[in-house]
mmCIF file with all atom_site columns, C-alpha atoms in Angstrom:
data_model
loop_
_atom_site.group_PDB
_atom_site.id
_atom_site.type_symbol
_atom_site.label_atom_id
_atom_site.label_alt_id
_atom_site.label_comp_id
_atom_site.label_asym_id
_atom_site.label_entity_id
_atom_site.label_seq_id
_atom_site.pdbx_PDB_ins_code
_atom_site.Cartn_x
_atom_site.Cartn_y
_atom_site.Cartn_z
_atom_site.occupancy
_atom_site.B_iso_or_equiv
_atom_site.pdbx_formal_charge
_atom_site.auth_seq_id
_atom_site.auth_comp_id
_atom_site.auth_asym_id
_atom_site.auth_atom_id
_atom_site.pdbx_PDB_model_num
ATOM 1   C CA . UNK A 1 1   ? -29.506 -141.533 -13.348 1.00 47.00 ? 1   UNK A CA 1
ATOM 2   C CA . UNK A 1 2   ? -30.036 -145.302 -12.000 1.00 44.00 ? 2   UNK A CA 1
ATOM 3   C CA . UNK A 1 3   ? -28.923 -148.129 -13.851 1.00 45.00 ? 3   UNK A CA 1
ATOM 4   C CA . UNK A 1 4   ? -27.842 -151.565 -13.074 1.00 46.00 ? 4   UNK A CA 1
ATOM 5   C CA . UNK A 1 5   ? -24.502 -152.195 -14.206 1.00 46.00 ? 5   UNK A CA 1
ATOM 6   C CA . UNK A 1 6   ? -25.295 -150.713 -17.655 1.00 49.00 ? 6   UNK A CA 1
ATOM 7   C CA . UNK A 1 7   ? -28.535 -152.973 -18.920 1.00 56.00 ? 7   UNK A CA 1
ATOM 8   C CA . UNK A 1 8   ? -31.009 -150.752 -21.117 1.00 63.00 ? 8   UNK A CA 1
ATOM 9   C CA . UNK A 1 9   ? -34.811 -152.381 -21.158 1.00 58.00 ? 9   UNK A CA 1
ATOM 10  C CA . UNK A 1 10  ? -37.053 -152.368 -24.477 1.00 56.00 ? 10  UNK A CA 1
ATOM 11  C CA . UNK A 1 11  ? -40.116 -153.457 -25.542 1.00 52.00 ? 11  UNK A CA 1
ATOM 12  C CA . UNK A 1 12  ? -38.888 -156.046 -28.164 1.00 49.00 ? 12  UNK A CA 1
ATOM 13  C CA . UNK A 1 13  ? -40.912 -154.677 -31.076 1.00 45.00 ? 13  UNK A CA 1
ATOM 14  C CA . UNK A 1 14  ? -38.273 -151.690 -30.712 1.00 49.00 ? 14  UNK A CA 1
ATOM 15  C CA . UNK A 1 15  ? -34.885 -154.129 -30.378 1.00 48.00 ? 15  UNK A CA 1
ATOM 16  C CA . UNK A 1 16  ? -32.986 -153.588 -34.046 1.00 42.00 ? 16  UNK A CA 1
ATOM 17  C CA . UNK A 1 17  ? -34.559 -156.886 -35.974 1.00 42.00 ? 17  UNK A CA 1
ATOM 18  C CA . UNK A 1 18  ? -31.705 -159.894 -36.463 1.00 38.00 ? 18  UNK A CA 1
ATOM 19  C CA . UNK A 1 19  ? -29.692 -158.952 -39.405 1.00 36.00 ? 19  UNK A CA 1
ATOM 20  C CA . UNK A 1 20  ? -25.929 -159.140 -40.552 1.00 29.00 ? 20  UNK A CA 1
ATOM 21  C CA . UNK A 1 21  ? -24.135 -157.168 -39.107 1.00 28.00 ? 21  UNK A CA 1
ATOM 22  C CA . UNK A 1 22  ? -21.687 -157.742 -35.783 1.00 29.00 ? 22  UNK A CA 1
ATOM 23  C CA . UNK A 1 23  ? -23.425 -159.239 -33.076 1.00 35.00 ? 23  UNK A CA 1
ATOM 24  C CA . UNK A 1 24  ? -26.108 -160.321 -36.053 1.00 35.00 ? 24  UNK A CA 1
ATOM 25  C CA . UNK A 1 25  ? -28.102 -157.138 -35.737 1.00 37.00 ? 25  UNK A CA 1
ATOM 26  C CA . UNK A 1 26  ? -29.604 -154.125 -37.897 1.00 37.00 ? 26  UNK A CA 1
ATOM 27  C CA . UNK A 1 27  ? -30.763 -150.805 -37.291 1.00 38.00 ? 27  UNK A CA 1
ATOM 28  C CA . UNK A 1 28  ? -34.445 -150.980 -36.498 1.00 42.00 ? 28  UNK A CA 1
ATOM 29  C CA . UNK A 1 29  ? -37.008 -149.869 -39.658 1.00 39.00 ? 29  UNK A CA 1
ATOM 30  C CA . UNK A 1 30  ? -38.819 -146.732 -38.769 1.00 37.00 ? 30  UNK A CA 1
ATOM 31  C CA . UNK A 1 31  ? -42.050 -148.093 -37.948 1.00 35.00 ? 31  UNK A CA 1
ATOM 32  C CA . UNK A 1 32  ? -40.828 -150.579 -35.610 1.00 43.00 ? 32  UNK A CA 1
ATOM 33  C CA . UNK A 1 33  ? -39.900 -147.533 -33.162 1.00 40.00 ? 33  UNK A CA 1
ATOM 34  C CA . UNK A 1 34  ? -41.055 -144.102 -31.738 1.00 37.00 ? 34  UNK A CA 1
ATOM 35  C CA . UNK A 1 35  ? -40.477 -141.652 -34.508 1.00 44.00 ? 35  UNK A CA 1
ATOM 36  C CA . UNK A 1 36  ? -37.821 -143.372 -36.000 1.00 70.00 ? 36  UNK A CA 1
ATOM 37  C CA . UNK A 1 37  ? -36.015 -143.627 -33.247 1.00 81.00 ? 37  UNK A CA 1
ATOM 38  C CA . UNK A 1 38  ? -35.354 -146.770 -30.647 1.00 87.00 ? 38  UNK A CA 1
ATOM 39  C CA . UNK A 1 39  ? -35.992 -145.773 -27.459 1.00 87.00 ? 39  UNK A CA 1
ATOM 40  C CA . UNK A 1 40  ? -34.080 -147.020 -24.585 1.00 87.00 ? 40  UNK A CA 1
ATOM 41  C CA . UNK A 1 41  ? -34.792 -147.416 -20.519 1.00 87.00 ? 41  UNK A CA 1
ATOM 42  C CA . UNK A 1 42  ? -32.343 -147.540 -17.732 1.00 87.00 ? 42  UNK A CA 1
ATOM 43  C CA . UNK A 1 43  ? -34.761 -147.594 -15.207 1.00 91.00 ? 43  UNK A CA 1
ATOM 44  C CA . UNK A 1 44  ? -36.596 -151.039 -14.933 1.00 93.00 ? 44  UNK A CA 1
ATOM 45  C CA . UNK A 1 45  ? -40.025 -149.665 -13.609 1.00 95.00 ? 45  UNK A CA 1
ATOM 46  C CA . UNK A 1 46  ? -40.155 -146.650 -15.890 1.00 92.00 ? 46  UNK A CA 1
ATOM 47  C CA . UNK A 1 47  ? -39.740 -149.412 -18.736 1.00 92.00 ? 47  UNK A CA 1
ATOM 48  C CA . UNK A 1 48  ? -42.778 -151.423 -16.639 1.00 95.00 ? 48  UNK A CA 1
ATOM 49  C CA . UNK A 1 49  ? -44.742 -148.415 -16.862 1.00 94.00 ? 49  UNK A CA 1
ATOM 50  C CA . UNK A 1 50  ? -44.308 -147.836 -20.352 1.00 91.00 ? 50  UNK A CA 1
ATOM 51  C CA . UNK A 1 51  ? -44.869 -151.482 -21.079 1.00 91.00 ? 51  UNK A CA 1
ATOM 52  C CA . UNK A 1 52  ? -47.828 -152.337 -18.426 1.00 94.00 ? 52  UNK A CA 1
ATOM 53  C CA . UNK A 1 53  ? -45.912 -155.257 -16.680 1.00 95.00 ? 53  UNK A CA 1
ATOM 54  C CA . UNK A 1 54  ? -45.489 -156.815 -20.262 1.00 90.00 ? 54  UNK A CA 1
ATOM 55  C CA . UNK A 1 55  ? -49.359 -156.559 -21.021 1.00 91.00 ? 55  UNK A CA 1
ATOM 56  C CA . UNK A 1 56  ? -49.371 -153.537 -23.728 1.00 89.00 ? 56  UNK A CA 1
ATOM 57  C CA . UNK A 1 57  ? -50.194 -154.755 -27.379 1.00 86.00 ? 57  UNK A CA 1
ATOM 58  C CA . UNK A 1 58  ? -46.801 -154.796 -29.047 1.00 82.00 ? 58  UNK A CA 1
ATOM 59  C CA . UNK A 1 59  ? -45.520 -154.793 -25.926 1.00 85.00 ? 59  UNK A CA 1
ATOM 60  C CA . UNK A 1 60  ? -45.381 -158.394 -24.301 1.00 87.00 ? 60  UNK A CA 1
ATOM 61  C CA . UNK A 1 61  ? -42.009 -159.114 -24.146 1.00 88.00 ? 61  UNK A CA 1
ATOM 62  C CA . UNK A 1 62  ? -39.760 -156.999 -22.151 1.00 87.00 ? 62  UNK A CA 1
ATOM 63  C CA . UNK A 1 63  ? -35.670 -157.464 -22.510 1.00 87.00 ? 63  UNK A CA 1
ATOM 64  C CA . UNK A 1 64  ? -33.026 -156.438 -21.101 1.00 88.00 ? 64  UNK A CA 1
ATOM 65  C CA . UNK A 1 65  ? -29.955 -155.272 -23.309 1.00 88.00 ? 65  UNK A CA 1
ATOM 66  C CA . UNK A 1 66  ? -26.716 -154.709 -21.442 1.00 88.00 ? 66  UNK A CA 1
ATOM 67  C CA . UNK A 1 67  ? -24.710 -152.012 -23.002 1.00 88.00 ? 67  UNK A CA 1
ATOM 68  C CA . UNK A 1 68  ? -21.394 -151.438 -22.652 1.00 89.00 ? 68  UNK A CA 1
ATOM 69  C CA . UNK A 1 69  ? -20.250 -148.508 -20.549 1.00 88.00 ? 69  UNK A CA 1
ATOM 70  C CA . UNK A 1 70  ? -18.369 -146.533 -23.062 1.00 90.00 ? 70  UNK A CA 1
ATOM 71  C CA . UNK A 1 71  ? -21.366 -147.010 -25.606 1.00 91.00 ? 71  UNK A CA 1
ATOM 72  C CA . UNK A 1 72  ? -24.161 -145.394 -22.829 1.00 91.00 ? 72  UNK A CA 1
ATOM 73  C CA . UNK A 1 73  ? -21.557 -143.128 -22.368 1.00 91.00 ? 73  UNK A CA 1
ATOM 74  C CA . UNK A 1 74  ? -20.713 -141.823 -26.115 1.00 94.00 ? 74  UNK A CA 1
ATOM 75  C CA . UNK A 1 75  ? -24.554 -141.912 -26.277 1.00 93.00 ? 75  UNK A CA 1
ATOM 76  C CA . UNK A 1 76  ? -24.414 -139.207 -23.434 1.00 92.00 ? 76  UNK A CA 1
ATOM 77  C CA . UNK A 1 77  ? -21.778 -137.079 -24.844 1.00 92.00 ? 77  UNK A CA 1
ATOM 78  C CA . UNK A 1 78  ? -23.324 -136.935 -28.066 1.00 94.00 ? 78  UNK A CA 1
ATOM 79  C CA . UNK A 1 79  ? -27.406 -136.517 -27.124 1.00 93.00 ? 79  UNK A CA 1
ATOM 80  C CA . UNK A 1 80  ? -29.665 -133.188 -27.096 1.00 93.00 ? 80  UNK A CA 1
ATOM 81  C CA . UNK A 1 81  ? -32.254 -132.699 -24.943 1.00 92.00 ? 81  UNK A CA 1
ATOM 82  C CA . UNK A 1 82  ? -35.593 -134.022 -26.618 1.00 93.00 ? 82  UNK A CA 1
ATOM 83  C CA . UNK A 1 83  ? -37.089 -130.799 -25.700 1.00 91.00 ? 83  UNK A CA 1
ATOM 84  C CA . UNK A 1 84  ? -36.049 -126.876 -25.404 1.00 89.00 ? 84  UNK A CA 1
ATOM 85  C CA . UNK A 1 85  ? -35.103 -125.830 -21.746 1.00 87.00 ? 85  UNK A CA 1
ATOM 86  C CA . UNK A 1 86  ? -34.243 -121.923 -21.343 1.00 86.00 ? 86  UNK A CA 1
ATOM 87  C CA . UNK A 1 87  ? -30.526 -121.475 -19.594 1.00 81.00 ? 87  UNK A CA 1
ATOM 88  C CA . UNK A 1 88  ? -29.539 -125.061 -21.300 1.00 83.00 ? 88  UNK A CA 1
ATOM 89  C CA . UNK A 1 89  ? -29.702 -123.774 -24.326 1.00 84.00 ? 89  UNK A CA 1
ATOM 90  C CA . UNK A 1 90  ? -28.929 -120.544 -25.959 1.00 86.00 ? 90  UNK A CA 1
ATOM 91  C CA . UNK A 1 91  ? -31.968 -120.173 -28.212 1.00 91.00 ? 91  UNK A CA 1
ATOM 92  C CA . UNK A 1 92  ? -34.789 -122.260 -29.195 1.00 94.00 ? 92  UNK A CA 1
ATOM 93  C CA . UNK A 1 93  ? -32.926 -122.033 -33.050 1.00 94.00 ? 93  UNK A CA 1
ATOM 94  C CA . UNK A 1 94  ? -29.497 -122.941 -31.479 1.00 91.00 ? 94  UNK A CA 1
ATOM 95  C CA . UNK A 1 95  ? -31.533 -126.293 -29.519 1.00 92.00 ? 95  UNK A CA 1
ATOM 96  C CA . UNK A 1 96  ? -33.334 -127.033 -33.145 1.00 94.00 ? 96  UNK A CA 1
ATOM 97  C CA . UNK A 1 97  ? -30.440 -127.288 -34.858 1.00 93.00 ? 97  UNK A CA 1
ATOM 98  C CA . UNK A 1 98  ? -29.003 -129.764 -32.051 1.00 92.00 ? 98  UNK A CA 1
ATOM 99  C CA . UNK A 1 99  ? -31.430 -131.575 -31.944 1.00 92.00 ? 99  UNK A CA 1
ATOM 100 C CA . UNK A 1 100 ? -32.006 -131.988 -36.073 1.00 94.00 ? 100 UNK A CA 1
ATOM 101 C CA . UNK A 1 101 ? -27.752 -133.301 -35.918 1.00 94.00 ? 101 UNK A CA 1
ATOM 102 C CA . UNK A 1 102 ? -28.098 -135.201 -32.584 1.00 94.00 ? 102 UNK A CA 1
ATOM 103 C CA . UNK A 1 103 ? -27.834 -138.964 -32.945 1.00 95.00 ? 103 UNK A CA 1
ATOM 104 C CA . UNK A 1 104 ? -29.289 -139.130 -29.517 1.00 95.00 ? 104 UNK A CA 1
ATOM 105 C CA . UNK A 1 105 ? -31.727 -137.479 -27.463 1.00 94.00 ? 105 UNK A CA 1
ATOM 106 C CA . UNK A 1 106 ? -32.693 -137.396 -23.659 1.00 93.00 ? 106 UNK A CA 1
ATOM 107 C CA . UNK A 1 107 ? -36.224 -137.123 -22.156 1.00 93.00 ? 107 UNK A CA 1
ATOM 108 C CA . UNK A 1 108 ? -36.305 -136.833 -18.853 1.00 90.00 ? 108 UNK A CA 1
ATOM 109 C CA . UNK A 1 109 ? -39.809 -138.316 -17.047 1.00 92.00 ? 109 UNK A CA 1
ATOM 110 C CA . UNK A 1 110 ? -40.820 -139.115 -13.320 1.00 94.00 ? 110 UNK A CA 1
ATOM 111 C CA . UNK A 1 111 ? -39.611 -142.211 -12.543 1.00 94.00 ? 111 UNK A CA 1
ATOM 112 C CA . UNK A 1 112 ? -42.296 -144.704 -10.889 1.00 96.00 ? 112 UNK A CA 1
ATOM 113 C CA . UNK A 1 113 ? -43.013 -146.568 -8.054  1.00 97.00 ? 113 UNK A CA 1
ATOM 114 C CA . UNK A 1 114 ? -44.469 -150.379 -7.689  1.00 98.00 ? 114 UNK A CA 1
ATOM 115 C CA . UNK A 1 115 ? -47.914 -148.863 -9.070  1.00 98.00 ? 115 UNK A CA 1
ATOM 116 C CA . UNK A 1 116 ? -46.197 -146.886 -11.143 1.00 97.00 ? 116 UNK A CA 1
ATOM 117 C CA . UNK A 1 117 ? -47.081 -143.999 -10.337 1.00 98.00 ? 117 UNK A CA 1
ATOM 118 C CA . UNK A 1 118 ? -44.379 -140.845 -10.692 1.00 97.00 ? 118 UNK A CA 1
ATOM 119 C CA . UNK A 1 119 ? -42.198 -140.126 -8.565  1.00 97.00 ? 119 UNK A CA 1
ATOM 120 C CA . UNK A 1 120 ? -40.778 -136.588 -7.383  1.00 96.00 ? 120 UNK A CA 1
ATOM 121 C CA . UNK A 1 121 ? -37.506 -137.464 -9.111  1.00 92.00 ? 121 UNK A CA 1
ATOM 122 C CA . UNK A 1 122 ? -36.739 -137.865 -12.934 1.00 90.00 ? 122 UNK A CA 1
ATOM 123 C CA . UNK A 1 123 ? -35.596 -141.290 -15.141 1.00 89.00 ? 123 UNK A CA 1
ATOM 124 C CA . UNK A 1 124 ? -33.881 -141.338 -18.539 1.00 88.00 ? 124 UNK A CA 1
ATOM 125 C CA . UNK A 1 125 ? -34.944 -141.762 -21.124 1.00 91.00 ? 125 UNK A CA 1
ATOM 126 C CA . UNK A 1 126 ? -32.493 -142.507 -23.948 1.00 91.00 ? 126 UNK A CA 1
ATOM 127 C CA . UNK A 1 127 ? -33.410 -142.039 -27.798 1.00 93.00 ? 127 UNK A CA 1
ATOM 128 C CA . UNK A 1 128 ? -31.359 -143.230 -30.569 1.00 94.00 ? 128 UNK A CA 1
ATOM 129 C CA . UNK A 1 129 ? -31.436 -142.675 -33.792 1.00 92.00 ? 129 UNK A CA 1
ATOM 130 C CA . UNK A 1 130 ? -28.559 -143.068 -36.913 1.00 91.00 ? 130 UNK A CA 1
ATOM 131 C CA . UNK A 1 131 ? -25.155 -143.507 -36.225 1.00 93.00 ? 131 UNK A CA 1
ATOM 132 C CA . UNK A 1 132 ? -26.302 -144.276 -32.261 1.00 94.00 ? 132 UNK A CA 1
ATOM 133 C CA . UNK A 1 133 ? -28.644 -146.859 -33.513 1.00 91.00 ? 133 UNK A CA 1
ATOM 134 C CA . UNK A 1 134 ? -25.999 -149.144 -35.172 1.00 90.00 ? 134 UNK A CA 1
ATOM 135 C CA . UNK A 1 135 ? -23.561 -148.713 -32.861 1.00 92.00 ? 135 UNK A CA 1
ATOM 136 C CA . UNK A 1 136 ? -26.268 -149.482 -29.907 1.00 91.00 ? 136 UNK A CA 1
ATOM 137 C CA . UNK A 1 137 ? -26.992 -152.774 -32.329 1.00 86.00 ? 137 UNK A CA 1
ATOM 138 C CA . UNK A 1 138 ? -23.638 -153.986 -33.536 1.00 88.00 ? 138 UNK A CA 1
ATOM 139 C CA . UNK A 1 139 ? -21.083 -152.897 -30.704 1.00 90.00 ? 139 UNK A CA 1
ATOM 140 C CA . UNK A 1 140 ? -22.591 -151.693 -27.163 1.00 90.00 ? 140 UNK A CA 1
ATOM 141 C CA . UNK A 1 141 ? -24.837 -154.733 -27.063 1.00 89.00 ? 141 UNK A CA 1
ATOM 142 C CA . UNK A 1 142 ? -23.003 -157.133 -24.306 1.00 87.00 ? 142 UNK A CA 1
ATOM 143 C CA . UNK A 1 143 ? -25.848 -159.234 -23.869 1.00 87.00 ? 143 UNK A CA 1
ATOM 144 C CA . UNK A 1 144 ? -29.374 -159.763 -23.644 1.00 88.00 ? 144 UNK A CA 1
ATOM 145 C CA . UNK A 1 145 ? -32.568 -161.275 -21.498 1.00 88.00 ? 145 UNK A CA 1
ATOM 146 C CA . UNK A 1 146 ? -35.895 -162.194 -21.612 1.00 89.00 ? 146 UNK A CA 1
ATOM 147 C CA . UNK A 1 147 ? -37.019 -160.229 -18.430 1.00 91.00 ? 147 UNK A CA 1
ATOM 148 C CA . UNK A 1 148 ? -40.676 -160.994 -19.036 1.00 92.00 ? 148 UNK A CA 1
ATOM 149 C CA . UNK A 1 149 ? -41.314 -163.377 -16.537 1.00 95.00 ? 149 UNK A CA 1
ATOM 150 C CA . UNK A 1 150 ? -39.433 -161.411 -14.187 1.00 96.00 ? 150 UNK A CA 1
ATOM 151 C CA . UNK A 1 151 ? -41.904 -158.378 -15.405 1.00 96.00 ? 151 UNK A CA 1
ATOM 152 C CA . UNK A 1 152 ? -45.222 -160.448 -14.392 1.00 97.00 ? 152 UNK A CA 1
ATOM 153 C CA . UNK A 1 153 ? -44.046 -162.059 -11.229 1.00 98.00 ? 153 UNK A CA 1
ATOM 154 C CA . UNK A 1 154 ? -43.233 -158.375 -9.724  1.00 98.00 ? 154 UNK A CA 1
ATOM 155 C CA . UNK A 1 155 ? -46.890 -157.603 -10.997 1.00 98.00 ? 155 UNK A CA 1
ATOM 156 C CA . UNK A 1 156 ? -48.366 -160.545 -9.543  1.00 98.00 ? 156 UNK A CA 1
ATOM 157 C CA . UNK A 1 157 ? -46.790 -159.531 -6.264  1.00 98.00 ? 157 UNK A CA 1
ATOM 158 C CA . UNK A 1 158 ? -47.915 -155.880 -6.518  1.00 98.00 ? 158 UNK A CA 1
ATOM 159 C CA . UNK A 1 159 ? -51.274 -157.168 -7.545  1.00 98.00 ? 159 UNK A CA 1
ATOM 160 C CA . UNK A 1 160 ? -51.754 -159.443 -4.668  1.00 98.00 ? 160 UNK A CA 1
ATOM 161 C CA . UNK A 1 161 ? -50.588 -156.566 -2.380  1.00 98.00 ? 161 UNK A CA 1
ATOM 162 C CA . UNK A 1 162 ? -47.134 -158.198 -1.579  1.00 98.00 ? 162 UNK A CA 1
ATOM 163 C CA . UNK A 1 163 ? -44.943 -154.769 -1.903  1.00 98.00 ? 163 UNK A CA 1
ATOM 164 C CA . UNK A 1 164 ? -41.866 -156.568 0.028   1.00 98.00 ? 164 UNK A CA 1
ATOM 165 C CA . UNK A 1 165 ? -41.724 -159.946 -2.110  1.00 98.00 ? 165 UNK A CA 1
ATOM 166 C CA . UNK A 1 166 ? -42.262 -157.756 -5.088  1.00 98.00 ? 166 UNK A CA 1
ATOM 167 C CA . UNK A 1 167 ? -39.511 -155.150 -4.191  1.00 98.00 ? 167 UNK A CA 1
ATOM 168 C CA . UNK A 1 168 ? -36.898 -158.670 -3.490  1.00 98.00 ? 168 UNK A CA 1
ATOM 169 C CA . UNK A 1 169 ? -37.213 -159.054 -6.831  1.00 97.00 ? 169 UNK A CA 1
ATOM 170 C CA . UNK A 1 170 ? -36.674 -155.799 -9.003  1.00 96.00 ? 170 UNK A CA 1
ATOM 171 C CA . UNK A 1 171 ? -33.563 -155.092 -10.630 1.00 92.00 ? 171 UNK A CA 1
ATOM 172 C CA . UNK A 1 172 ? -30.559 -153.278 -8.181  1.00 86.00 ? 172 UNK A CA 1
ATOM 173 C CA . UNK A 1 173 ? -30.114 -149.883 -9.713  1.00 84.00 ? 173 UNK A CA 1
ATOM 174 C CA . UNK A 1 174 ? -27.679 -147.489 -8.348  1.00 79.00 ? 174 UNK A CA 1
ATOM 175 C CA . UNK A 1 175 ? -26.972 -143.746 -9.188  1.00 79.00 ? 175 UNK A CA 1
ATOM 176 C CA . UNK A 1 176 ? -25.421 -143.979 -12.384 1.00 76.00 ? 176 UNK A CA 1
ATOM 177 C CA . UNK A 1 177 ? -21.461 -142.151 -11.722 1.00 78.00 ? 177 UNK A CA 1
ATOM 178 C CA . UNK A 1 178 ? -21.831 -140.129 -14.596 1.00 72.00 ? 178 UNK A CA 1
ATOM 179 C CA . UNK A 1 179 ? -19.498 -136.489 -13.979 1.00 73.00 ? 179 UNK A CA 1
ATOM 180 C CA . UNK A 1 180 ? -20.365 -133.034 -15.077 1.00 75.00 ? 180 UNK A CA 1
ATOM 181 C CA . UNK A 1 181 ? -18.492 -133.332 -18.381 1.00 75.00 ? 181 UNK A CA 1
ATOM 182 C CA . UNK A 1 182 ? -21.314 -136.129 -19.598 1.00 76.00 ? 182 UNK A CA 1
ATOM 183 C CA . UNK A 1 183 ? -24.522 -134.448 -18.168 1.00 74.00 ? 183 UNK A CA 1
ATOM 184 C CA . UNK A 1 184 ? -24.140 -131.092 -17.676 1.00 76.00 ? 184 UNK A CA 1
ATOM 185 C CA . UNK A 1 185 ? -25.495 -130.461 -21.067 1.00 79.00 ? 185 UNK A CA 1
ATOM 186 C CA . UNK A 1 186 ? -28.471 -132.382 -20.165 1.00 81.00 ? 186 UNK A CA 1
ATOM 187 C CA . UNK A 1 187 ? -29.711 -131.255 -17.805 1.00 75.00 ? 187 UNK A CA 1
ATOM 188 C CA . UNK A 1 188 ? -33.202 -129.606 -17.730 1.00 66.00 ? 188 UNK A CA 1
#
């Protein structure tokens, strides 16, 4: 896992709306995320990917939510893997009913390049739903930025053929020190 001190990036239409609750947040409605549940990206060019550079209808604004390290981490502790994977699991039953209690859930997909396209190694993806939902809204969120105009500069750069000025400017992500007793459980 990669991550950048411990910011998360969404497409805004999935942040939880402004509400009251600590931090002035409220779990998201269904239909403002995937399935019902908000999905979050540690990786900042996985998130471009899914967002087109900020260009994607519903999609135009790109933030940045810091979570707090013990919040990404209870996340971890507490997540299923999104889909079944023999030798993880016991039984496609035993992963079912996981996965029906989990208030998280990991996908793991090929993380991109600069034209994002995949990669030969895998990015997290981190689903929340619930319990993990609130929490994520009204106590792991440490702060958060408009990294939009960070989103279409990179693009501009990588558009105009510019790979070094564009790579200047992403995000420093480094292997995320996650141990055995968080992962193992995850992985696929």
């Amino acid at each position: 896992m990669l991550a950048r001190g411990m910011p998360t990036y969404v497409p805004r239409r999935q942040l939880p709306r402004p509400g009251h609750g600590v931090g002035a947040w409220a779990v998201p409605a269904t239909r403002d995320c995937e399935h019902g549940l908000t999905w979050i990206k540690p990786s900042f060019l996985w998130m471009m990917y899914r967002c087109g550079w900020g260009t994607k209808a519903g999609q135009e604004t790109v933030l940045a939510v810091e979570i707090a390290r013990d919040g990404f981490e209870w996340a971890l502790r507490h997540a299923c893997l999104s889909s079944y994977v023999r030798g993880v699991h016991p039984d496609r039953a035993t992963w079912q009913r996981r996965l029906k209690r989990a208030p998280t859930r990991v996908q793991w997909d090929p993380e991109r390049d600069l034209h994002l396209r995949p990669l030969p190694y895998r990015s997290l993806q981190l689903g929340l739903s619930g319990e993990a939902a609130r929490r994520y809204a009204d106590e792991w969120t440490v702060s958060i930025s408009d990294v939009t105009p960070l989103a279409h500069e990179i693009h501009a750069h990588v558009g105009s053929g510019d790979l070094a000025a564009a790579t200047r400017l992403l995000p420093q992500e480094r292997p995320y020190p996650a141990g055995d007793e968080l992962t193992a459980h995850l992985r696929s």
